[in-house]
């Protein structure tokens, strides 16, 4: 069956693109700046969400009109690219994309050619980023708390994150997880960590403390579920026959009740202690997880029938710590016997980083980052809790942004925050778009936008306004106040916003389906 489309051109097309972008702008402005509010997001299932995270808000914003929606999806792509590359600046990317498009429309009205305007947008963005690098100051660890505070919107979080990164190293990997208890807790974990604990407390070797601790232990990785005794008994018999001195193993695999009963019986009789842990993920993702684990501990995942099993399937770990919620596996990197394992692990990390550089799908990007983090072997762990799920999710998004801001800061240095850097650059015919960003923050802070812009343009390089505390238009030293942005983040904002705006301004026709029975989800 053919899907019939209609052509949209001319004033109708321009009006619809403008209308879609206007709605996206109102949405994103609501959460822009230190005194901005949040956005209430209806969801298909479960409770509503509350967020001020640009990429989260735009991902859940769909319009009924297909052309309007296509325009929103375009600026969402710019935001997604900033999120992928630096994990921050997603709101500013969307706002600047729309502002640059509006300025480009003015250029068209003045008689310029679309392709000429598109080319100028890119040319100016290149010059703007050159100016930003010249304005930037070198990063130092003393700036850590303030970078985190500005992004997370909390002095307490800024201090916690700076202490974590001081311990972990600025290039360290960090996992942020929602937790049941109130507050934010940070810690550094050594080893291959994943959020799955023991499946049966009776099989833990220290059940009184609700943990299972193992040293120099073999690990059996099973991709297919062990449902019956015939699935696992031949494997245990082979292990006992060829490794008679082994009295305990860790099983990374899914087990059924029948298998659990057999393992408990073996445990009680002192034949062999098997501590089962469910693997992470399902189907294809589970397979990738086990392959990652094998690159750390050696061996290979067991995927065949019982007769295919041999001792070479087993991996080994120097230490394993299992509790009710998580498992940490440690390989001693100072042990020369582990040199080959470390080489394989590093090779796999390099492969995943290459895949990360080549993918643009947000889901794939997040999954690859998570896998790399696990393989790196030393990670910061932040548990975020709050009384309600809504507050917890909003807080977690702010912590995620702060982590990304810290990690991107050393690359190109830091800039005065609060929109000062972009308000001060010479963007030639597009300067008004760059200046509007600081005006929107001023408006959300209850200050006069025009007065703020006038003051900023007259001020020295690192002077600006602390929108978080200011009740009047009063200049302050942004570096001393710690109101700073990562230069790399701001550069990404400029690059991605200009890229999308330069493409949108070239659009002269659109085709849309006449019959749109299926709603966008």
Short mmCIF file of C-alpha atoms in Angstrom, two decimals, residues 41 91 109 200 216 256 304 390 477 502 507:
data_model
loop_
_atom_site.label_atom_id
_atom_site.label_comp_id
_atom_site.label_asym_id
_atom_site.label_seq_id
_atom_site.Cartn_x
_atom_site.Cartn_y
_atom_site.Cartn_z
CA UNK A 41 6.45 15.96 31.75
CA UNK A 91 19.29 23.54 27.01
CA UNK A 109 14.26 39.12 4.60
CA UNK A 200 19.91 -16.67 47.35
CA UNK A 216 41.24 -16.35 44.31
CA UNK A 256 15.78 -21.82 38.45
CA UNK A 304 26.54 -24.54 24.52
CA UNK A 390 9.92 12.99 40.98
CA UNK A 477 34.25 38.81 39.45
CA UNK A 502 22.48 26.36 9.06
CA UNK A 507 14.76 24.15 3.86
#
